[in-house]
Amino acid sequence: EARAVTSPASVPTAAPVHALPPVAGTVRGLALAGGRLLTVGTDPVQGLPSLRSYELTTSGTPRVVSGPDTVTRSLGDYKACPDGGPSCASLTALGNGWAAHPSGNGVSVPLGQNASRVIGPMSWERPEIVAATGRHVLVKERGSAKYAVGDLEKFYDSNVIHTFTATAAALWGNKVWKPATAAGTVAAYDVKTKKTAAAVDTGSGCKPTALQAVGRWIYWACGGTKAGVFDQTLGKSVSVPAGGEPRLGDGFLVRATGEDLMVTDFSRGAGTKPATTLLASGVEPGHGIGWAVDPFGGNVAHVDADQRVHITEVPVPRSPVASIESRVEQNFVRAGGKEPWTGHWQLSRPADAWKVTFTDVTRKTVATVSGTARTAASISATWDGLATGGGKPQNGAHTWTVSVKAAGESSYVPVKTGTVQVSGGTAAYRDEQADGRGNVLTVNKNGTLTSHDFPATGVHDKWSRAGWHIKYTYVPFGDLTGDGCNDLLVRNTVGNLYRYDGVCGHPPAKTSTRTSLGGGWEAYNVLTSPGDLTGDGLPDLLARKSSTGDIWVFPGTKAGKLGAGKKIRSGWTYTHVVGAGDLNGDGHGDVLARAKDGTLYRYDGAGDGTLKSRVTVFTKWGSTYTHVLGVGDMTGDGKNDLLVVDNKGVVYRNTGNGKGSFSSRTKITTGWLTYKGIF
């Protein structure tokens, strides 16, 4: 057997490589994708077709590193080629370790002993597999212009997700390439988004009769005399030889001419002259039977007359690894719960190693999951929702990023990103809904307590509890019980203070579990929580005494109550004193205070229960504001925001910049004069 190498003149020549042992029985089908070789052979004892798979190295000299699989799948329904020949080229690898074959009026994908997935049934007879990548299979009715795309991961409804007619079609990942309106143009239809991209001009000047797609390359042919490969990166085509049952690889094309396989190297792209030379001889003849190209790598497989399978590497430069299709089983996870978050990614070529990094809204890395396990060019990962070390991350949106180290490469490359919502973790500042975003509370004339959510984009949502008193003081507080739900402090009309256990998703009810925090709280005209002032990870209460203007800090305790108060400032005559959470990113709660002249100051928490010297935030600010509230991160960007209500009931948000200040105001709603309290 031989391996193609590139000479100084850029002409592939042959060099010895590797051959597999003879396959038991007659080889009736062959497929290769992502370094996974699959063969259909006739069992010499029972005479039935059976599927075997082998794992190959994906860089350097191709050789078997595992296989055949110990479980041999009986393929009693496997169909031979319509011409009745002893072999069949209808086995098509998907790049994820599986292979598909026509079965009746549908497509079957064997998964193991007596297990398979099926696409169809079609309304046609004799379906033909055109291409397959990952979960998607492109099928054509033999002898007609009817096509269909099936989704192997769709279980409950019909998994035929797209049908159309065309003179030719190709599939790569989620994209189906079809001829467009103008001669020589093609366009990609995304079967996930159901949108068609703008057409591209291949320069062929004709409506294609054949199409294939691998990464940046689009093979086209017009009849049997004119063919080329369109380079999406450069936007031009390079001419290649026509005919010969061509099969596209990443940067090369293989054709069968008689019993020879010819390889054309066009990897240098449009504007260059491709080099064509002999790849292998003695290939089983007849309609491309007995050989396969790995579109997810650089290898070619063929069968010789002795039923020996040979693997040949085509040493052209590989395109950068990419995620061509991805699927997450759910976009949420409960920290430490029984159902972990799971993701699957179909890569454009195999990876030697991979990692999935999870970051919170502040872009801090929370956890990393890594491994080397793969199935052909497909990888999967799970996350239990816990931070590195086993702790719980903060509730809310987290970003996951998949990075892979492709075969033969030394560094990781990010290939896909997305978001996952974490619940059951720690509560974010002022977050009543356990979604990571801050909320504001109101009470109306009927005593209905409502939690409002104002995301940067989307709908204003609210959740209510009836039966509260309109003259109570409500203080949104942090989580003192450690259950991941923020608690609520309530001062009644005689000065008694209670902590109501948070319930995550809506305000607590008047009848919810409560803990007494003592009496005498009518002596304070400000009760607000800046978050953690003392540096122990627990929320604290800041209070201003009405008679003196003195500022007191009451630390939260692990027992779910408040510790002894400590006076930290005297004589504060500010119009507004507001706990605002961590505004500058140092991990300590901060306080905002507005002076009578309209100057807004920020007092940074020192982490020891005291406040640093004040810093000016705005001047001549807030003369019309009746309410100024630090409401946490309303927008989901990881920075705490400010909400204000003016004397006309108009509500504005000043978006935090994470450095201790805010943007100019943004109007978010109106009509809040009707509320008896805003907290």
C-alpha positions as semicolon CSV with decimal commas, in nm:
position;residue;x (nm);y (nm);z (nm)
1;E;0,000;0,000;0,000
2;A;0,113;0,357;-0,051
3;R;0,077;0,697;0,103
4;A;0,062;1,008;-0,112
5;V;0,335;1,262;-0,035
6;T;0,405;1,597;-0,193
7;S;0,717;1,643;-0,402
8;P;0,894;1,980;-0,440
9;A;0,686;2,033;-0,754
10;S;0,368;1,991;-0,545
11;V;0,280;1,665;-0,723
12;P;0,159;1,387;-0,490
13;T;0,369;1,071;-0,516
14;A;0,341;0,733;-0,346
15;A;0,511;0,613;-0,029
16;P;0,451;0,293;0,175
17;V;0,190;0,314;0,448
18;H;-0,031;0,049;0,615
19;A;-0,282;-0,222;0,531
20;L;-0,545;-0,385;0,748
21;P;-0,572;-0,766;0,775
22;P;-0,804;-0,933;0,526
23;V;-1,171;-0,892;0,612
24;A;-1,360;-1,213;0,680
25;G;-1,599;-1,277;0,393
26;T;-1,669;-1,048;0,100
27;V;-1,658;-0,671;0,150
28;R;-1,993;-0,535;0,038
29;G;-1,956;-0,181;0,166
30;L;-1,693;0,056;0,294
31;A;-1,711;0,392;0,471
32;L;-1,453;0,619;0,634
33;A;-1,505;0,937;0,838
34;G;-1,324;1,101;1,126
35;G;-1,068;0,821;1,148
36;R;-1,341;0,557;1,192
37;L;-1,341;0,283;0,925
38;L;-1,661;0,083;0,880
39;T;-1,699;-0,221;0,660
40;V;-1,992;-0,440;0,564
41;G;-1,876;-0,796;0,512
42;T;-2,058;-1,119;0,442
43;D;-2,031;-1,350;0,741
44;P;-1,862;-1,666;0,604
45;V;-2,060;-1,889;0,843
46;Q;-2,413;-1,746;0,832
47;G;-2,385;-1,571;0,498
48;L;-2,544;-1,253;0,638
49;P;-2,400;-0,904;0,607
50;S;-2,246;-0,766;0,926
51;L;-2,101;-0,427;1,018
52;R;-1,755;-0,392;1,170
53;S;-1,575;-0,073;1,270
54;Y;-1,210;0,012;1,328
55;E;-1,049;0,318;1,488
56;L;-0,750;0,460;1,304
57;T;-0,483;0,708;1,395
58;T;-0,583;1,051;1,273
59;S;-0,237;1,197;1,211
60;G;0,091;1,060;1,085
61;T;0,093;0,712;0,939
62;P;-0,265;0,577;0,937
63;R;-0,297;0,249;1,129
64;V;-0,555;0,063;1,331
65;V;-0,545;0,156;1,699
66;S;-0,858;-0,035;1,802
67;G;-1,110;-0,269;1,647
68;P;-1,291;-0,437;1,506
69;D;-1,576;-0,367;1,744
70;T;-1,659;-0,668;1,958
71;V;-2,030;-0,631;1,880
72;T;-2,111;-0,723;1,522
73;R;-2,440;-0,581;1,405
74;S;-2,642;-0,811;1,183
75;L;-2,766;-0,627;0,875
76;G;-3,034;-0,854;0,746
77;D;-3,210;-0,559;0,582
78;Y;-2,897;-0,424;0,414
79;K;-2,960;-0,384;0,042
80;A;-2,710;-0,465;-0,228
81;C;-2,660;-0,231;-0,519
82;P;-2,948;-0,227;-0,770
83;D;-2,725;-0,379;-1,038
84;G;-2,695;-0,698;-0,831
85;G;-2,318;-0,674;-0,796
86;P;-2,136;-0,847;-0,509
87;S;-2,043;-0,518;-0,346
88;C;-2,234;-0,204;-0,249
89;A;-2,118;0,156;-0,208
90;S;-2,429;0,267;-0,018
91;L;-2,269;0,261;0,328
92;T;-2,207;0,624;0,431
93;A;-2,018;0,731;0,745
94;L;-2,152;1,026;0,945
95;G;-1,830;1,136;1,118
96;N;-1,966;1,048;1,463
97;G;-1,879;0,678;1,455
98;W;-2,203;0,570;1,289
99;A;-2,280;0,481;0,931
100;A;-2,606;0,495;0,737
101;H;-2,737;0,267;0,465
102;P;-3,060;0,252;0,261
103;S;-3,320;0,020;0,411
104;G;-3,653;-0,035;0,237
105;N;-3,795;0,311;0,169
106;G;-3,589;0,479;0,440
107;V;-3,241;0,501;0,588
108;S;-3,109;0,293;0,878
109;V;-2,819;0,374;1,110
110;P;-2,701;0,066;1,309
111;L;-2,593;0,151;1,665
112;G;-2,514;-0,193;1,800
113;Q;-2,662;-0,538;1,840
114;N;-3,032;-0,513;1,750
115;A;-3,033;-0,134;1,784
116;S;-3,061;0,129;1,515
117;R;-3,207;0,464;1,423
118;V;-3,417;0,517;1,116
119;I;-3,497;0,809;0,887
120;G;-3,825;0,780;0,706
121;P;-4,013;0,603;0,579
122;M;-4,004;0,807;0,261
123;S;-4,286;0,827;0,011
124;W;-4,033;0,708;-0,246
125;E;-3,885;0,378;-0,345
126;R;-3,510;0,311;-0,353
127;P;-3,371;0,612;-0,160
128;E;-3,007;0,696;-0,217
129;I;-2,781;0,857;0,046
130;V;-2,610;1,162;-0,102
131;A;-2,417;1,287;0,204
132;A;-2,419;1,265;0,583
133;T;-2,256;1,472;0,855
134;G;-2,328;1,408;1,220
135;R;-2,700;1,402;1,291
136;H;-2,812;1,497;0,940
137;V;-2,846;1,276;0,632
138;L;-2,921;1,400;0,279
139;V;-3,125;1,149;0,079
140;K;-3,233;1,146;-0,286
141;E;-3,490;0,942;-0,471
142;R;-3,291;0,741;-0,720
143;G;-3,359;0,858;-1,073
144;S;-3,549;1,174;-0,975
145;A;-3,485;1,528;-0,852
146;K;-3,647;1,474;-0,510
147;Y;-3,432;1,528;-0,200
148;A;-3,490;1,509;0,175
149;V;-3,287;1,582;0,488
150;G;-3,335;1,362;0,794
151;D;-3,240;1,442;1,154
152;L;-3,125;1,138;1,353
153;E;-3,163;1,324;1,683
154;K;-3,532;1,398;1,629
155;F;-3,726;1,123;1,799
156;Y;-4,089;1,218;1,851
157;D;-4,213;1,365;1,524
158;S;-4,120;1,287;1,167
159;N;-3,744;1,319;1,143
160;V;-3,760;1,421;0,778
161;I;-3,705;1,792;0,838
162;H;-3,663;1,931;0,487
163;T;-3,770;1,827;0,138
164;F;-3,702;1,992;-0,197
165;T;-3,634;1,930;-0,564
166;A;-3,309;2,025;-0,734
167;T;-3,069;1,922;-1,008
168;A;-2,806;1,858;-0,739
169;A;-2,750;1,908;-0,367
170;A;-2,480;1,874;-0,102
171;L;-2,469;1,865;0,278
172;W;-2,212;1,982;0,533
173;G;-2,319;2,018;0,895
174;N;-2,647;2,210;0,910
175;K;-2,616;2,348;0,558
176;V;-2,772;2,208;0,243
177;W;-2,619;2,352;-0,073
178;K;-2,852;2,385;-0,372
179;P;-2,841;2,553;-0,712
180;A;-2,966;2,911;-0,693
181;T;-3,164;3,102;-0,955
182;A;-2,881;3,243;-1,168
183;A;-2,663;3,007;-1,370
184;G;-2,346;2,915;-1,183
185;T;-2,475;3,021;-0,842
186;V;-2,543;2,809;-0,534
187;A;-2,690;2,891;-0,193
188;A;-2,686;2,726;0,148
189;Y;-3,008;2,647;0,336
190;D;-2,964;2,603;0,713
191;V;-3,189;2,320;0,833
192;K;-3,175;2,448;1,192
193;T;-3,255;2,816;1,136
194;K;-3,460;2,743;0,821
195;K;-3,295;3,036;0,646
196;T;-3,123;3,053;0,309
197;A;-2,798;3,247;0,283
198;A;-2,715;3,478;-0,004
199;A;-2,618;3,297;-0,322
200;V;-2,254;3,271;-0,425
201;D;-2,126;3,259;-0,782
202;T;-1,902;2,959;-0,849
203;G;-1,806;3,097;-1,189
204;S;-1,919;2,778;-1,366
205;G;-2,180;2,956;-1,576
206;C;-2,412;2,655;-1,557
207;K;-2,668;2,495;-1,329
208;P;-2,477;2,215;-1,154
209;T;-2,569;1,850;-1,202
210;A;-2,354;1,742;-0,907
211;L;-2,258;1,908;-0,578
212;Q;-2,045;1,807;-0,279
213;A;-1,940;2,009;0,025
214;V;-1,654;1,976;0,273
215;G;-1,574;2,278;0,490
216;R;-1,472;2,572;0,275
217;W;-1,486;2,367;-0,047
218;I;-1,790;2,322;-0,276
219;Y;-1,744;2,072;-0,559
220;W;-1,960;2,129;-0,866
221;A;-1,997;1,957;-1,200
222;C;-2,193;2,035;-1,514
223;G;-2,259;1,708;-1,692
224;G;-1,954;1,483;-1,726
225;T;-1,721;1,730;-1,896
226;K;-1,685;2,034;-1,670
227;A;-1,608;2,042;-1,296
228;G;-1,450;2,262;-1,035
229;V;-1,417;2,331;-0,666
230;F;-1,541;2,663;-0,531
231;D;-1,321;2,807;-0,256
232;Q;-1,550;2,994;-0,014
233;T;-1,253;3,164;0,149
234;L;-1,127;3,322;-0,173
235;G;-1,465;3,335;-0,352
236;K;-1,337;3,165;-0,667
237;S;-1,336;2,823;-0,831
238;V;-1,044;2,605;-0,934
239;S;-1,095;2,363;-1,223
240;V;-1,057;1,990;-1,153
241;P;-1,087;1,683;-1,379
242;A;-1,444;1,572;-1,448
243;G;-1,595;1,225;-1,424
244;G;-1,473;0,919;-1,239
245;E;-1,725;0,908;-0,952
246;P;-1,547;1,197;-0,774
247;R;-1,537;1,225;-0,394
248;L;-1,440;1,542;-0,218
249;G;-1,195;1,565;0,069
250;D;-1,053;1,859;0,261
251;G;-0,833;2,013;-0,006
252;F;-0,832;1,721;-0,249
253;L;-1,052;1,521;-0,486
254;V;-1,036;1,146;-0,555
255;R;-1,167;0,983;-0,875
256;A;-1,189;0,624;-0,994
257;T;-1,068;0,557;-1,346
258;G;-1,095;0,189;-1,419
259;E;-0,912;0,015;-1,134
260;D;-0,706;0,324;-1,046
261;L;-0,771;0,598;-0,794
262;M;-0,648;0,941;-0,896
263;V;-0,601;1,224;-0,645
264;T;-0,615;1,593;-0,733
265;D;-0,459;1,836;-0,484
266;F;-0,628;2,179;-0,499
267;S;-0,550;2,276;-0,138
268;R;-0,368;2,593;-0,239
269;G;-0,704;2,733;-0,344
270;A;-0,847;2,926;-0,635
271;G;-0,604;3,081;-0,878
272;T;-0,360;2,788;-0,862
273;K;-0,322;2,486;-1,086
274;P;-0,414;2,160;-0,909
275;A;-0,183;1,858;-0,933
276;T;-0,324;1,515;-1,023
277;T;-0,148;1,180;-0,984
278;L;-0,208;0,812;-0,911
279;L;-0,316;0,739;-0,555
280;A;-0,371;0,362;-0,576
281;S;-0,430;0,087;-0,830
282;G;-0,609;-0,246;-0,818
283;V;-0,923;-0,097;-0,671
284;E;-1,237;-0,311;-0,683
285;P;-1,409;-0,194;-1,004
286;G;-1,764;-0,078;-1,063
287;H;-1,928;0,250;-0,976
288;G;-1,677;0,353;-0,711
289;I;-1,736;0,034;-0,510
290;G;-1,472;-0,061;-0,259
291;W;-1,319;0,279;-0,176
292;A;-1,401;0,577;0,042
293;V;-1,273;0,925;0,122
294;D;-1,270;1,063;0,477
295;P;-1,421;1,415;0,449
296;F;-1,328;1,475;0,815
297;G;-0,960;1,396;0,757
298;G;-0,699;1,327;0,493
299;N;-0,730;0,951;0,444
300;V;-0,861;0,731;0,164
301;A;-0,959;0,365;0,204
302;H;-0,986;0,099;-0,067
303;V;-1,024;-0,278;-0,095
304;D;-0,795;-0,496;-0,303
305;A;-0,876;-0,825;-0,475
306;D;-0,776;-1,021;-0,162
307;Q;-1,032;-0,836;0,050
308;R;-0,759;-0,642;0,224
309;V;-0,845;-0,282;0,316
310;H;-0,573;-0,024;0,255
311;I;-0,554;0,321;0,414
312;T;-0,371;0,600;0,231
313;E;-0,302;0,948;0,365
314;V;-0,329;1,244;0,129
315;P;-0,080;1,491;0,281
316;V;-0,241;1,823;0,191
317;P;-0,279;2,101;0,451
318;R;-0,586;2,052;0,669
319;S;-0,836;2,333;0,720
320;P;-0,864;2,472;1,074
321;V;-1,079;2,254;1,296
322;A;-1,436;2,380;1,339
323;S;-1,764;2,274;1,497
324;I;-1,995;2,204;1,206
325;E;-2,294;2,100;1,416
326;S;-2,371;2,105;1,788
327;R;-2,646;1,994;2,022
328;V;-2,701;2,053;2,392
329;E;-2,962;1,839;2,560
330;Q;-3,085;2,128;2,774
331;N;-2,982;2,490;2,823
332;F;-3,010;2,473;3,201
333;V;-2,851;2,282;3,489
334;R;-2,912;2,260;3,861
335;A;-2,589;2,283;4,057
336;G;-2,505;1,935;4,182
337;G;-2,837;1,800;4,057
338;K;-2,915;1,457;3,918
339;E;-2,937;1,571;3,556
340;P;-2,609;1,718;3,432
341;W;-2,579;1,952;3,139
342;T;-2,468;1,760;2,829
343;G;-2,333;1,885;2,498
344;H;-2,235;1,714;2,173
345;W;-2,023;1,865;1,897
346;Q;-1,958;1,733;1,549
347;L;-1,614;1,857;1,446
348;S;-1,474;1,903;1,099
349;R;-1,189;1,669;1,195
350;P;-1,093;1,461;1,499
351;A;-0,953;1,614;1,816
352;D;-0,674;1,466;2,027
353;A;-0,803;1,658;2,331
354;W;-1,084;1,896;2,420
355;K;-1,205;2,116;2,703
356;V;-1,527;2,300;2,786
357;T;-1,485;2,615;2,994
358;F;-1,775;2,767;3,189
359;T;-1,761;3,136;3,279
360;D;-2,007;3,353;3,471
361;V;-2,141;3,692;3,365
362;T;-1,828;3,863;3,497
363;R;-1,621;3,639;3,262
364;K;-1,466;3,460;3,556
365;T;-1,393;3,092;3,491
366;V;-1,618;2,882;3,711
367;A;-1,537;2,530;3,594
368;T;-1,355;2,340;3,320
369;V;-1,439;1,994;3,190
370;S;-1,175;1,828;2,972
371;G;-1,092;1,496;2,813
372;T;-0,957;1,302;2,518
373;A;-1,251;1,071;2,452
374;R;-1,408;1,104;2,110
375;T;-1,613;0,902;1,866
376;A;-1,461;0,959;1,525
377;A;-1,480;1,340;1,482
378;S;-1,750;1,382;1,746
379;I;-1,703;1,476;2,111
380;S;-1,938;1,499;2,411
381;A;-1,909;1,656;2,756
382;T;-2,117;1,677;3,072
383;W;-2,116;1,931;3,356
384;D;-2,272;1,882;3,698
385;G;-2,323;2,256;3,745
386;L;-2,064;2,281;4,023
387;A;-1,765;2,511;4,033
388;T;-1,410;2,378;4,039
389;G;-1,355;2,232;4,385
390;G;-1,719;2,136;4,428
391;G;-1,864;2,472;4,530
392;K;-2,182;2,618;4,387
393;P;-2,162;2,893;4,123
394;Q;-2,393;3,191;4,122
395;N;-2,739;3,143;3,977
396;G;-2,792;3,281;3,629
397;A;-2,651;3,260;3,279
398;H;-2,309;3,108;3,223
399;T;-2,116;3,091;2,897
400;W;-1,967;2,763;2,779
401;T;-1,682;2,753;2,530
402;V;-1,557;2,439;2,360
403;S;-1,188;2,438;2,265
404;V;-1,018;2,149;2,090
405;K;-0,666;2,042;2,012
406;A;-0,694;1,891;1,666
407;A;-0,504;1,580;1,569
408;G;-0,139;1,663;1,514
409;E;-0,163;2,013;1,665
410;S;-0,026;2,144;1,995
411;S;-0,263;2,423;2,100
412;Y;-0,632;2,450;2,180
413;V;-0,863;2,638;1,944
414;P;-1,211;2,762;2,048
415;V;-1,474;2,622;1,811
416;K;-1,815;2,684;1,969
417;T;-1,980;2,883;2,245
418;G;-2,324;2,907;2,402
419;T;-2,507;2,972;2,728
420;V;-2,645;2,758;3,008
421;Q;-2,870;2,878;3,290
422;V;-2,758;2,766;3,637
423;S;-3,006;2,722;3,922
424;G;-2,962;2,581;4,270
425;G;-2,643;2,782;4,313
426;T;-2,571;3,094;4,514
427;A;-2,800;3,396;4,487
428;A;-2,693;3,709;4,303
429;Y;-2,745;4,047;4,469
430;R;-3,114;4,152;4,466
431;D;-3,209;3,847;4,259
432;E;-3,556;3,728;4,358
433;Q;-3,608;3,498;4,060
434;A;-3,286;3,290;4,087
435;D;-3,194;3,378;3,729
436;G;-2,892;3,596;3,806
437;R;-3,066;3,929;3,739
438;G;-3,159;4,191;3,996
439;N;-3,523;4,276;4,068
440;V;-3,721;4,559;4,226
441;L;-4,015;4,519;4,467
442;T;-4,337;4,721;4,478
443;V;-4,647;4,714;4,696
444;N;-4,976;4,851;4,568
445;K;-5,281;4,993;4,743
446;N;-5,426;4,643;4,784
447;G;-5,120;4,511;4,964
448;T;-4,994;4,306;4,671
449;L;-4,616;4,263;4,681
450;T;-4,466;4,231;4,333
451;S;-4,119;4,143;4,209
452;H;-4,033;4,312;3,877
453;D;-3,778;4,192;3,624
454;F;-3,649;4,440;3,363
455;P;-3,401;4,257;3,136
456;A;-3,195;4,461;2,889
457;T;-3,391;4,291;2,611
458;G;-3,721;4,111;2,636
459;V;-4,042;4,148;2,830
460;H;-4,102;4,318;3,165
461;D;-4,200;4,022;3,383
462;K;-4,347;4,033;3,731
463;W;-4,456;3,790;4,003
464;S;-4,689;3,884;4,289
465;R;-4,808;3,781;4,635
466;A;-5,124;3,930;4,784
467;G;-5,205;3,990;5,150
468;W;-4,925;4,222;5,260
469;H;-4,955;4,554;5,445
470;I;-4,907;4,879;5,255
471;K;-4,730;5,047;5,549
472;Y;-4,467;4,779;5,604
473;T;-4,106;4,846;5,507
474;Y;-3,962;4,581;5,274
475;V;-3,586;4,530;5,250
476;P;-3,461;4,295;4,974
477;F;-3,185;4,099;5,144
478;G;-2,930;3,833;5,057
479;D;-2,941;3,461;5,124
480;L;-2,885;3,392;5,496
481;T;-3,007;3,032;5,490
482;G;-2,779;2,905;5,213
483;D;-3,064;2,765;5,003
484;G;-2,980;2,980;4,699
485;C;-3,284;3,203;4,740
486;N;-3,256;3,562;4,861
487;D;-3,449;3,644;5,178
488;L;-3,670;3,941;5,253
489;L;-3,660;4,160;5,566
490;V;-3,992;4,313;5,668
491;R;-4,047;4,582;5,932
492;N;-4,403;4,603;6,057
493;T;-4,591;4,912;6,179
494;V;-4,472;4,876;6,540
495;G;-4,102;4,839;6,456
496;N;-4,058;4,462;6,467
497;L;-3,822;4,322;6,203
498;Y;-3,858;3,976;6,051
499;R;-3,663;3,774;5,800
500;Y;-3,884;3,584;5,556
501;D;-3,722;3,287;5,384
502;G;-3,676;3,339;5,011
503;V;-3,865;3,107;4,779
504;C;-3,690;3,169;4,442
505;G;-3,927;3,277;4,165
506;H;-4,160;3,514;4,347
507;P;-4,183;3,715;4,669
508;P;-4,257;3,521;4,988
509;A;-4,615;3,502;5,110
510;K;-4,732;3,676;5,427
511;T;-4,768;3,326;5,574
512;S;-4,420;3,208;5,469
513;T;-4,164;3,092;5,725
514;R;-4,021;3,388;5,913
515;T;-3,759;3,454;6,180
516;S;-3,783;3,741;6,430
517;L;-3,493;3,987;6,428
518;G;-3,619;4,184;6,727
519;G;-3,797;4,513;6,787
520;G;-3,706;4,878;6,807
521;W;-3,637;4,913;6,437
522;E;-3,876;5,209;6,409
523;A;-3,579;5,419;6,525
524;Y;-3,423;5,394;6,177
525;N;-3,540;5,587;5,871
526;V;-3,317;5,391;5,631
527;L;-3,291;5,013;5,613
528;T;-3,094;4,883;5,316
529;S;-2,860;4,598;5,232
530;P;-2,539;4,677;5,042
531;G;-2,451;4,309;5,019
532;D;-2,147;4,180;5,207
533;L;-1,973;4,460;5,399
534;T;-1,788;4,248;5,654
535;G;-1,612;4,012;5,415
536;D;-1,756;3,689;5,554
537;G;-1,966;3,607;5,248
538;L;-2,296;3,685;5,422
539;P;-2,526;3,981;5,349
540;D;-2,536;4,268;5,598
541;L;-2,786;4,538;5,691
542;L;-2,706;4,911;5,689
543;A;-2,937;5,138;5,892
544;R;-2,955;5,515;5,955
545;K;-3,084;5,635;6,290
546;S;-3,353;5,900;6,249
547;S;-3,251;6,112;6,549
548;T;-2,878;6,144;6,476
549;G;-2,814;6,042;6,116
550;D;-2,568;5,781;6,245
551;I;-2,498;5,484;6,018
552;W;-2,501;5,139;6,174
553;V;-2,401;4,804;6,025
554;F;-2,574;4,486;6,144
555;P;-2,386;4,180;6,014
556;G;-2,569;3,876;5,887
557;T;-2,489;3,555;6,076
558;K;-2,478;3,187;5,986
559;A;-2,770;3,136;6,223
560;G;-2,987;3,335;5,981
561;K;-3,013;3,640;6,204
562;L;-2,835;3,975;6,251
563;G;-2,540;4,032;6,480
564;A;-2,486;4,326;6,711
565;G;-2,487;4,663;6,539
566;K;-2,176;4,876;6,496
567;K;-2,180;5,250;6,429
568;I;-1,952;5,334;6,137
569;R;-2,056;5,692;6,041
570;S;-2,224;5,991;6,204
571;G;-2,453;6,272;6,095
572;W;-2,553;6,158;5,749
573;T;-2,813;6,404;5,617
574;Y;-2,826;6,265;5,265
575;T;-3,163;6,261;5,088
576;H;-3,106;5,903;4,980
577;V;-2,884;5,628;5,127
578;V;-2,879;5,319;4,911
579;G;-2,716;4,978;4,938
580;A;-2,597;4,900;4,587
581;G;-2,401;4,574;4,594
582;D;-2,048;4,548;4,454
583;L;-2,016;4,835;4,207
584;N;-1,641;4,834;4,145
585;G;-1,562;4,462;4,126
586;D;-1,360;4,430;4,448
587;G;-1,597;4,175;4,602
588;H;-1,733;4,406;4,874
589;G;-2,073;4,571;4,897
590;D;-2,089;4,946;4,830
591;V;-2,321;5,231;4,931
592;L;-2,457;5,526;4,731
593;A;-2,562;5,852;4,896
594;R;-2,721;6,160;4,738
595;A;-2,658;6,501;4,897
596;K;-2,912;6,784;4,901
597;D;-2,715;6,972;4,634
598;G;-2,762;6,679;4,392
599;T;-2,418;6,524;4,426
600;L;-2,423;6,144;4,418
601;Y;-2,143;5,982;4,615
602;R;-2,016;5,625;4,630
603;Y;-1,879;5,476;4,952
604;D;-1,681;5,162;4,875
605;G;-1,701;4,879;5,126
606;A;-1,365;4,807;5,291
607;G;-1,442;4,440;5,355
608;D;-1,421;4,478;5,735
609;G;-1,764;4,624;5,800
610;T;-1,661;4,983;5,736
611;L;-1,676;5,220;5,440
612;K;-1,395;5,396;5,259
613;S;-1,393;5,768;5,186
614;R;-1,658;5,888;4,947
615;V;-1,606;5,929;4,573
616;T;-1,817;6,157;4,352
617;V;-2,024;5,974;4,092
618;F;-2,257;6,249;3,957
619;T;-2,317;6,617;4,030
620;K;-2,644;6,813;4,006
621;W;-2,824;6,482;3,984
622;G;-3,158;6,342;4,091
623;S;-3,360;6,651;4,191
624;T;-3,682;6,493;4,057
625;Y;-3,619;6,142;4,187
626;T;-3,844;6,008;4,460
627;H;-3,676;5,668;4,471
628;V;-3,315;5,566;4,413
629;L;-3,247;5,193;4,431
630;G;-2,943;4,971;4,389
631;V;-3,109;4,678;4,216
632;G;-2,819;4,452;4,122
633;D;-2,749;4,337;3,772
634;M;-3,073;4,398;3,584
635;T;-2,924;4,362;3,235
636;G;-2,732;4,036;3,280
637;D;-2,392;4,183;3,194
638;G;-2,234;4,109;3,533
639;K;-2,240;4,471;3,650
640;N;-2,476;4,610;3,913
641;D;-2,719;4,879;3,799
642;L;-2,918;5,168;3,945
643;L;-3,295;5,216;3,918
644;V;-3,463;5,552;3,978
645;V;-3,825;5,671;3,979
646;D;-3,912;6,037;3,924
647;N;-4,201;6,244;4,061
648;K;-4,412;6,162;3,755
649;G;-4,383;5,786;3,805
650;V;-4,136;5,733;3,520
651;V;-3,882;5,456;3,584
652;Y;-3,525;5,477;3,453
653;R;-3,221;5,251;3,465
654;N;-2,864;5,373;3,490
655;T;-2,654;5,081;3,370
656;G;-2,349;5,004;3,584
657;N;-2,007;5,005;3,420
658;G;-1,843;4,774;3,676
659;K;-1,599;5,048;3,777
660;G;-1,819;5,225;4,028
661;S;-2,020;5,451;3,797
662;F;-2,315;5,435;3,561
663;S;-2,431;5,527;3,214
664;S;-2,685;5,794;3,138
665;R;-3,040;5,690;3,217
666;T;-3,262;5,470;3,003
667;K;-3,640;5,489;3,034
668;I;-3,787;5,146;3,105
669;T;-4,149;5,199;3,214
670;T;-4,405;5,450;3,345
671;G;-4,709;5,469;3,572
672;W;-4,543;5,394;3,907
673;L;-4,714;5,675;4,099
674;T;-4,984;5,425;4,186
675;Y;-4,752;5,218;4,406
676;K;-4,754;5,277;4,783
677;G;-4,399;5,152;4,818
678;I;-4,099;5,086;4,594
679;F;-3,805;4,893;4,738
